[in-house]
Amino acid sequence: MNPQLIDPSWLQLAVAAGLVLIAIGVSAARGLGLERDLAVATVRTFVQLLALGYVLGFVFSSARPALIVGILLFMLTIAAWTVAGRQRRPTNRLRLLVLASLTSGCGLTLVLATEVILRIQPWYNPYYLIPLMGMVIGNSLNSATLAVERLDSDLRNTRDRVEALLALGATSRQAAAAPVHDAMKAAMIPIINSMMVVGLVSLPGMMTGQILGGSVPLVAIKYQVLIMYMIAFSTAVTAFVLTTLRARAYFTPAHQLRDEMLAG
Amino acid sequence: MPPTIRLEQICVTKRGRPVLTDVTLTFAPGGMYSILGSSGAGKTTLLRLLNRLEDPTSGALRLDDTPYPQVSPVVLRRRVAMVFQVPVVFTGSVQDNLLMPQRLQQPYDGDVATLRRRLELAGLDATFLDRDAARLSVGEKQRVCMARALMTEPEVLLLDEPTAALDPTAARRLIESVADLNRQVGLTVIMVSHQPGQARAVGGQVVLLVGGGVAERNSAAEFFSAPATENGRSYLNGTLRGDLP
């Protein structure tokens, strides 16, 4: 532990909330209309993280495998619903599809990182699984949102091109190749950018937290490297599964575009 | 010899609205067919069924005697090729565009002599091969689309108002190329048209669609001199449900 670690008091946090009050003042002065959102976000940040603190405290002390797996699935489900909710027409089918993609991408990443690379003991050790999964899901969620948005808009906007390819005897996979390709790229670019500048212009949150919490900087850095690689992998797998499944939903088995997917 | 295509009691309903109702038609090998009718009469839908970009709500299509669902859509679309109303060219040169069908179907085969022949059939000369497809005129793009469709060596060519975006001179020249493809190459050509003059120019058979049904089926010569139905007469004198033929 960092011997000089300051444990912020509730009063000190209240003072920090004063910073948001100033931000609200700026919003009001500039007529941005974000005052309400900022206030709600401030309260939500506090309540959600406080609740998390209690939940983690309970989970870490009980450490039952079923409970931990349940929490991981809960995190994935919330993430899937959030991604689907960002789209123009969120359907249950889309929610399930995103859930399947995130589960395969993040789940595979977590298993490889904790069981093959770190070899944590016991396998369900919540001190590792939950924070690592949180980092991976948070990033994969953004990538998945970008991937679906890009794929949907490309398939709608290039319908003529897709049908021209089908009419030349392309399979639906060939006809959707360009939109799928571009959607995967859109999903991957943010993590590549982050990896390019990490340590130069950005200090990642997890590393900052570990160093403040008293970890040896080199250990914190090794974990951060691991996290960045995990995110790159999970983003790629999630985007691959998601764009493949989502593109397939646009076509019938007879390689026809589904009108209902393109309408509205 | 090109296949015979049969439509048997075809109905298509889209979003609760009937688009085609009880259409029964036969397209014979090597025939030249013009599909006429007002906007919304179901002409484009009929063409899309033939290329199997859509399936009918009820009824059956047959390629020779084989029901459409039993033919691989990929194979069907190469035998029954379609050219759309608004030409879509892909990024790259005209040559890249013409090679697209081959690229979709391995192995890749880039015989330039074939490209030249296809291009000439569509009314463009070989100097176009290296031009950037995106920078051509609309009429030239439409010809590239026709040449590209011919690269799969189709037996039937479907054309959806191919001259809709063209000026009168370009339109007339394109229609001459279409007639040549039918007469000299022996392709079955099924062309949707808004302009009766084009149907008269290419001859062959005329199918008049009214409200999603076949109102008249006649030889072009008969149809334009003495239409057999009231709908045919109304269509020709421009009084068919507010339509301007």
XYZ file of C-alpha atoms in Angstrom:
509
model
C 0.000 0.000 0.000
C 0.983 3.603 -0.632
C 1.798 4.803 2.908
C 0.680 8.322 2.126
C -2.614 7.214 0.521
C -5.324 9.773 1.217
C -8.741 8.235 1.754
C -11.070 11.022 0.528
C -13.738 11.920 3.064
C -17.402 12.329 2.047
C -16.991 16.055 2.617
C -14.075 16.127 0.191
C -16.231 14.362 -2.418
C -18.964 16.935 -1.841
C -16.425 19.666 -2.567
C -15.494 17.817 -5.775
C -19.180 17.823 -6.734
C -18.884 21.600 -6.561
C -16.763 21.339 -9.724
C -19.786 19.947 -11.540
C -21.849 22.845 -10.197
C -19.463 25.170 -12.014
C -19.836 23.061 -15.167
C -23.622 23.403 -14.796
C -23.153 27.167 -14.480
C -21.122 27.223 -17.705
C -23.841 25.223 -19.475
C -26.510 27.655 -18.272
C -24.453 30.704 -19.263
C -23.921 29.337 -22.765
C -27.537 28.151 -23.099
C -26.502 24.528 -23.807
C -29.531 23.133 -21.973
C -27.362 20.410 -20.405
C -27.921 21.457 -16.788
C -30.480 18.799 -16.048
C -28.463 16.042 -17.743
C -25.338 17.085 -15.856
C -27.154 17.086 -12.542
C -28.693 13.667 -13.189
C -25.330 12.299 -14.368
C -23.630 13.629 -11.235
C -26.121 11.909 -8.963
C -26.059 8.712 -11.019
C -22.253 8.520 -10.935
C -22.339 8.750 -7.164
C -25.216 6.339 -6.584
C -24.108 3.728 -9.142
C -20.510 3.632 -7.996
C -21.497 3.595 -4.326
C -23.835 0.691 -5.019
C -21.026 -1.016 -6.909
C -18.759 -0.523 -3.893
C -21.216 -2.360 -1.669
C -21.885 -5.077 -4.276
C -18.172 -5.654 -4.820
C -17.603 -5.736 -1.077
C -20.259 -8.439 -0.791
C -19.096 -10.378 -3.836
C -15.451 -10.318 -2.818
C -16.276 -11.598 0.637
C -18.713 -14.317 -0.456
C -16.804 -15.371 -3.628
C -19.327 -17.938 -4.865
C -18.635 -18.965 -8.506
C -22.319 -18.880 -9.542
C -22.713 -15.379 -8.161
C -19.660 -14.132 -10.017
C -20.658 -15.696 -13.321
C -24.128 -14.219 -12.776
C -22.646 -10.756 -12.329
C -20.545 -11.118 -15.488
C -23.654 -12.140 -17.471
C -25.581 -9.241 -15.968
C -22.842 -6.847 -17.124
C -22.938 -8.341 -20.636
C -26.727 -8.088 -20.802
C -26.790 -4.435 -19.752
C -24.089 -3.720 -22.343
C -26.043 -5.522 -25.095
C -29.233 -3.625 -24.266
C -27.300 -0.352 -24.311
C -25.800 -1.055 -27.744
C -29.180 -2.065 -29.196
C -30.859 0.937 -27.587
C -28.531 3.257 -29.515
C -29.883 1.992 -32.844
C -32.838 3.405 -34.747
C -35.007 0.358 -34.266
C -33.886 -1.751 -31.322
C -35.443 -5.203 -31.670
C -35.126 -8.192 -29.392
C -33.381 -9.989 -32.193
C -30.741 -7.256 -32.294
C -30.350 -7.333 -28.502
C -29.737 -11.094 -28.550
C -27.353 -10.775 -31.444
C -25.301 -8.120 -29.644
C -25.400 -10.214 -26.479
C -24.075 -13.227 -28.386
C -21.303 -11.139 -29.958
C -20.245 -9.462 -26.697
C -20.373 -12.758 -24.843
C -18.166 -14.461 -27.402
C -15.741 -11.526 -27.687
C -15.461 -10.510 -24.023
C -15.986 -14.015 -22.645
C -13.248 -15.524 -24.784
C -10.914 -12.657 -23.889
C -11.544 -13.050 -20.170
C -11.042 -16.803 -20.229
C -7.795 -16.518 -22.171
C -6.446 -13.687 -20.003
C -7.310 -15.087 -16.596
C -7.102 -18.836 -17.122
C -4.393 -19.181 -19.770
C -2.193 -16.110 -19.283
C -2.535 -15.073 -15.604
C -3.723 -18.486 -14.322
C -5.641 -16.943 -11.439
C -6.574 -19.037 -8.397
C -9.374 -19.907 -7.877
C -10.588 -19.619 -11.494
C -13.481 -17.373 -10.428
C -11.374 -14.997 -8.294
C -13.570 -11.877 -8.374
C -10.672 -9.485 -7.672
C -9.497 -10.221 -11.225
C -12.601 -11.256 -13.149
C -14.847 -8.321 -12.374
C -12.527 -5.357 -12.976
C -10.973 -6.966 -16.065
C -14.404 -7.789 -17.504
C -15.554 -4.246 -16.752
C -12.698 -2.762 -18.754
C -13.171 -5.169 -21.660
C -16.970 -4.802 -21.855
C -16.823 -1.019 -21.571
C -14.595 -0.794 -24.623
C -16.254 -3.560 -26.639
C -19.607 -1.892 -26.066
C -18.422 1.255 -27.822
C -16.970 -0.732 -30.693
C -20.136 -2.782 -31.059
C -22.222 0.394 -31.192
C -20.010 1.828 -33.924
C -20.070 -1.451 -35.867
C -23.852 -1.817 -35.913
C -24.420 1.855 -36.713
C -21.987 1.796 -39.589
C -23.204 -1.515 -41.008
C -26.866 -0.534 -40.855
C -26.370 2.845 -42.462
C -24.066 1.452 -45.169
C -26.435 -1.345 -46.105
C -29.323 1.121 -46.305
C -27.389 3.737 -48.241
C -25.768 1.340 -50.691
C -28.793 -0.823 -51.345
C -28.495 -0.222 -55.123
C -24.902 -1.401 -55.081
C -25.687 -4.463 -52.978
C -28.529 -5.472 -55.308
C -26.409 -4.809 -58.392
C -23.901 -7.310 -56.997
C -26.610 -9.848 -56.192
C -27.989 -9.486 -59.709
C -24.530 -10.349 -61.071
C -24.600 -13.625 -59.153
C -22.912 -12.532 -55.921
C -23.786 -14.415 -52.751
C -25.190 -12.313 -49.917
C -21.808 -12.552 -48.219
C -20.042 -11.156 -51.258
C -22.685 -8.471 -51.722
C -22.333 -7.301 -48.104
C -18.538 -7.591 -48.005
C -17.799 -3.870 -48.388
C -20.233 -2.695 -45.677
C -19.019 -5.455 -43.318
C -15.403 -4.529 -43.986
C -16.032 -0.830 -43.292
C -18.071 -1.556 -40.150
C -15.311 -3.730 -38.706
C -12.775 -1.023 -39.422
C -14.940 1.590 -37.732
C -15.132 -0.662 -34.667
C -11.386 -1.283 -34.488
C -10.019 2.218 -35.031
C -10.734 3.668 -31.541
C -8.708 0.971 -29.723
C -5.877 1.253 -32.243
C -5.814 5.015 -31.617
C -5.786 4.438 -27.850
C -2.927 1.967 -28.109
C -0.954 4.435 -30.238
C -1.069 7.236 -27.666
C -1.292 5.362 -24.367
C 1.316 6.705 -21.971
C 2.059 9.640 -24.288
C -1.132 11.673 -24.057
C -3.427 9.441 -22.031
C -2.993 7.789 -18.646
C -5.487 4.940 -18.506
C -7.948 4.942 -15.611
C -7.123 1.485 -14.328
C -3.403 2.226 -14.130
C -3.995 5.583 -12.472
C -6.219 3.883 -9.919
C -3.668 1.175 -9.202
C -0.836 3.664 -8.763
C -2.940 5.860 -6.475
C -3.938 2.697 -4.624
C -0.279 2.016 -3.936
C 0.781 -0.549 -6.527
C 4.332 -0.603 -7.784
C 4.167 1.426 -11.051
C 5.761 -1.352 -13.105
C 3.130 -3.857 -11.952
C 0.368 -1.351 -12.727
C 1.879 -0.840 -16.149
C 2.082 -4.571 -16.873
C -1.617 -4.885 -16.064
C -2.375 -1.922 -18.294
C -0.494 -3.515 -21.185
C -2.448 -6.713 -20.610
C -5.715 -4.742 -20.573
C -4.931 -2.943 -23.829
C -4.166 -6.244 -25.562
C -7.328 -7.792 -24.124
C -9.398 -4.884 -25.397
C -7.862 -5.098 -28.874
C -8.636 -8.813 -29.015
C -12.165 -8.588 -27.624
C -12.999 -5.672 -29.922
C -11.873 -7.643 -32.943
C -13.773 -10.797 -31.981
C -16.923 -8.898 -30.973
C -16.927 -6.818 -34.167
C -16.273 -9.886 -36.316
C -19.092 -11.941 -34.810
C -21.460 -8.971 -34.688
C -20.967 -7.758 -38.259
C -21.139 -11.302 -39.619
C -24.390 -12.111 -37.821
C -25.930 -8.693 -38.387
C -25.167 -8.704 -42.127
C -26.697 -12.160 -42.409
C -29.937 -10.821 -40.915
C -30.311 -8.520 -43.909
C -30.619 -11.382 -46.402
C -32.895 -14.332 -47.055
C -31.359 -17.766 -47.648
C -32.030 -17.136 -51.369
C -29.579 -14.190 -51.306
C -32.292 -11.532 -51.401
C -32.271 -8.307 -49.393
C -34.976 -8.320 -46.732
C -37.204 -5.351 -47.435
C -38.349 -5.071 -43.821
C -34.746 -4.602 -42.643
C -34.259 -1.666 -44.995
C -37.594 0.051 -44.473
C -37.949 3.193 -42.377
C -31.116 -22.148 -76.371
C -32.423 -19.723 -73.722
C -34.863 -21.188 -71.180
C -38.596 -20.752 -71.242
C -39.757 -18.769 -68.214
C -43.263 -19.355 -66.940
C -45.179 -17.355 -64.360
C -48.207 -19.141 -62.960
C -50.851 -17.197 -61.049
C -48.310 -14.902 -59.468
C -49.474 -12.625 -56.650
C -47.245 -10.199 -54.755
C -48.412 -8.257 -51.710
C -46.212 -5.614 -50.098
C -47.115 -4.057 -46.747
C -50.695 -5.232 -47.168
C -51.050 -3.776 -50.687
C -51.397 -6.009 -53.743
C -48.644 -5.198 -56.251
C -49.193 -8.060 -58.706
C -52.404 -10.053 -58.927
C -52.846 -13.374 -60.671
C -50.189 -12.880 -63.343
C -49.769 -15.830 -65.693
C -47.263 -15.335 -68.509
C -44.805 -17.295 -70.616
C -41.565 -15.845 -71.954
C -40.409 -17.963 -74.879
C -36.737 -18.525 -75.802
C -35.282 -15.712 -77.897
C -38.345 -13.500 -77.545
C -38.330 -9.718 -77.343
C -40.784 -8.532 -74.715
C -41.743 -5.025 -73.660
C -43.537 -4.624 -70.339
C -45.658 -1.468 -70.462
C -47.870 0.169 -67.856
C -48.338 3.147 -65.591
C -46.141 3.894 -62.583
C -47.062 1.477 -59.818
C -48.513 -1.110 -62.203
C -46.013 -3.699 -60.936
C -43.538 -3.673 -63.848
C -40.366 -3.439 -61.781
C -41.634 -6.013 -59.280
C -42.288 -8.405 -62.170
C -38.680 -7.992 -63.321
C -37.326 -8.448 -59.796
C -39.244 -11.730 -59.528
C -37.667 -12.951 -62.758
C -34.153 -12.235 -61.374
C -35.294 -13.640 -58.025
C -34.386 -10.521 -56.089
C -37.869 -11.101 -54.648
C -40.168 -14.080 -54.274
C -43.900 -14.001 -55.006
C -46.406 -14.108 -52.161
C -48.176 -16.913 -54.013
C -47.922 -18.624 -57.385
C -44.902 -20.174 -59.073
C -42.126 -19.283 -61.496
C -40.442 -21.907 -63.604
C -37.176 -21.909 -65.497
C -37.936 -24.409 -68.265
C -39.720 -26.927 -66.071
C -37.764 -26.362 -62.863
C -39.459 -24.312 -60.134
C -37.422 -21.204 -59.271
C -36.714 -22.247 -55.631
C -34.993 -25.385 -56.941
C -32.461 -23.373 -58.963
C -29.524 -21.819 -57.089
C -30.224 -18.070 -57.021
C -26.581 -17.404 -57.873
C -26.788 -19.592 -60.989
C -30.228 -18.269 -61.923
C -29.081 -14.646 -61.795
C -26.198 -15.403 -64.117
C -28.544 -17.017 -66.649
C -31.260 -14.379 -66.227
C -29.284 -11.141 -65.849
C -30.729 -7.799 -64.843
C -29.848 -4.192 -65.624
C -31.340 -1.596 -63.300
C -33.021 1.692 -64.034
C -30.310 3.739 -62.293
C -26.887 2.498 -63.411
C -24.589 1.384 -60.577
C -20.898 1.272 -61.465
C -18.303 -0.020 -59.034
C -15.104 1.798 -58.070
C -12.368 1.398 -60.652
C -12.062 1.291 -64.417
C -14.602 0.017 -66.910
C -12.451 -3.103 -67.166
C -12.662 -3.628 -63.387
C -16.421 -3.342 -63.679
C -16.631 -5.869 -66.487
C -14.465 -8.328 -64.550
C -16.623 -8.104 -61.430
C -18.827 -11.109 -62.316
C -15.698 -13.223 -62.883
C -14.155 -11.979 -59.676
C -17.249 -13.055 -57.745
C -16.912 -16.516 -59.148
C -13.462 -18.005 -58.889
C -11.292 -18.667 -60.787
C -10.455 -15.207 -62.032
C -10.219 -15.001 -65.811
C -9.271 -11.749 -67.497
C -9.521 -12.349 -71.232
C -9.394 -8.877 -72.823
C -10.852 -10.007 -76.150
C -14.032 -11.096 -74.383
C -14.245 -7.757 -72.603
C -13.970 -5.930 -75.898
C -16.720 -8.021 -77.474
C -19.093 -7.468 -74.536
C -18.396 -3.758 -74.564
C -19.105 -3.562 -78.284
C -22.350 -5.476 -77.865
C -23.407 -2.812 -75.362
C -22.424 -0.085 -77.807
C -19.073 1.086 -76.413
C -15.646 0.668 -78.045
C -12.520 -0.792 -76.495
C -11.036 2.624 -75.687
C -13.435 2.720 -72.741
C -11.765 -0.208 -70.954
C -9.231 1.943 -69.096
C -11.581 4.842 -68.326
C -12.668 5.532 -64.733
C -16.222 4.192 -64.547
C -17.320 6.856 -62.072
C -16.497 9.649 -64.535
C -18.592 8.383 -67.457
C -21.871 9.979 -68.535
C -25.082 8.355 -67.297
C -25.686 6.860 -70.734
C -22.187 5.393 -70.856
C -22.573 4.028 -67.333
C -25.791 2.317 -68.373
C -23.939 0.693 -71.282
C -21.182 -0.441 -68.922
C -23.874 -2.020 -66.735
C -25.281 -3.794 -69.785
C -21.843 -5.016 -70.855
C -21.157 -6.162 -67.291
C -24.423 -8.089 -67.200
C -23.413 -9.744 -70.483
C -20.152 -10.965 -68.887
C -22.027 -13.795 -67.177
C -23.140 -14.952 -70.649
C -26.814 -14.772 -69.743
C -29.534 -16.329 -71.842
C -32.162 -13.851 -70.715
C -31.589 -10.109 -70.222
C -33.925 -8.104 -67.989
C -33.865 -4.337 -68.465
C -35.682 -2.033 -66.058
C -36.402 1.190 -67.925
C -32.824 1.288 -69.179
C -33.252 4.667 -70.862
C -35.007 6.456 -67.982
C -31.939 8.554 -67.154
C -30.767 9.101 -70.742
C -31.215 11.929 -73.248
C -33.271 11.060 -76.384
C -30.227 10.381 -78.609
C -28.496 8.161 -76.060
C -31.828 6.427 -75.420
C -32.372 5.696 -79.115
C -28.873 4.258 -79.475
C -29.290 2.084 -76.389
C -32.570 0.715 -77.695
C -30.833 -0.165 -80.990
C -28.212 -2.102 -79.018
C -30.962 -3.910 -77.128
C -32.680 -4.893 -80.359
C -29.345 -6.178 -81.722
C -28.753 -8.288 -78.615
C -32.095 -9.921 -79.206
C -31.894 -10.365 -82.969
C -28.187 -11.016 -83.506
C -27.079 -12.677 -80.278
C -30.362 -14.504 -79.692
C -30.918 -13.404 -76.102
C -34.413 -13.335 -74.694
C -34.906 -9.678 -73.760
C -37.562 -8.532 -71.296
C -37.616 -4.755 -71.070
C -39.725 -2.589 -68.815
C -40.470 0.684 -70.526
C -42.374 3.867 -69.884
C -42.235 4.805 -73.534
C -44.499 3.032 -76.014
C -42.284 4.329 -78.842
C -39.434 2.117 -77.632
C -41.625 -0.967 -77.516
C -42.738 -0.213 -81.059
C -39.090 0.248 -82.152
C -37.895 -3.097 -80.784
C -40.987 -5.035 -81.908
C -41.696 -8.500 -80.553
C -44.344 -8.880 -77.882
C -46.006 -6.355 -75.599
C -47.351 -7.063 -72.115
C -49.513 -4.270 -70.671
C -49.831 -4.268 -66.895
C -52.695 -2.374 -65.289
C -53.124 -2.316 -61.515
C -50.864 -5.322 -61.026
C -52.638 -7.562 -63.556
C -51.990 -8.400 -67.216
C -54.418 -6.196 -69.175
C -53.222 -7.104 -72.656
C -50.696 -9.417 -74.190
C -50.160 -8.872 -77.905
C -47.593 -8.598 -80.661
C -46.097 -5.109 -80.792
C -47.359 -4.678 -84.373
C -50.949 -5.518 -83.387
C -50.843 -3.598 -80.117
C -49.805 -0.345 -81.730
C -52.079 -0.578 -84.778
C -55.195 -2.148 -83.253
C -55.028 -2.851 -79.510
C -57.295 -5.713 -78.509
C -58.535 -4.280 -75.213
C -60.066 -1.100 -73.861
C -57.089 -0.762 -71.469
C -54.707 -1.028 -74.442
C -56.530 1.754 -76.279
C -56.654 3.941 -73.163
C -52.951 3.385 -72.572
C -52.049 4.370 -76.119
C -54.171 7.529 -76.164
C -52.939 8.563 -72.733
C -56.192 8.306 -70.813
C -55.309 5.262 -68.702
C -55.863 6.273 -65.069
C -54.121 9.598 -65.373
C -51.008 8.033 -66.894
C -49.002 9.782 -69.560
C -47.451 7.020 -71.639
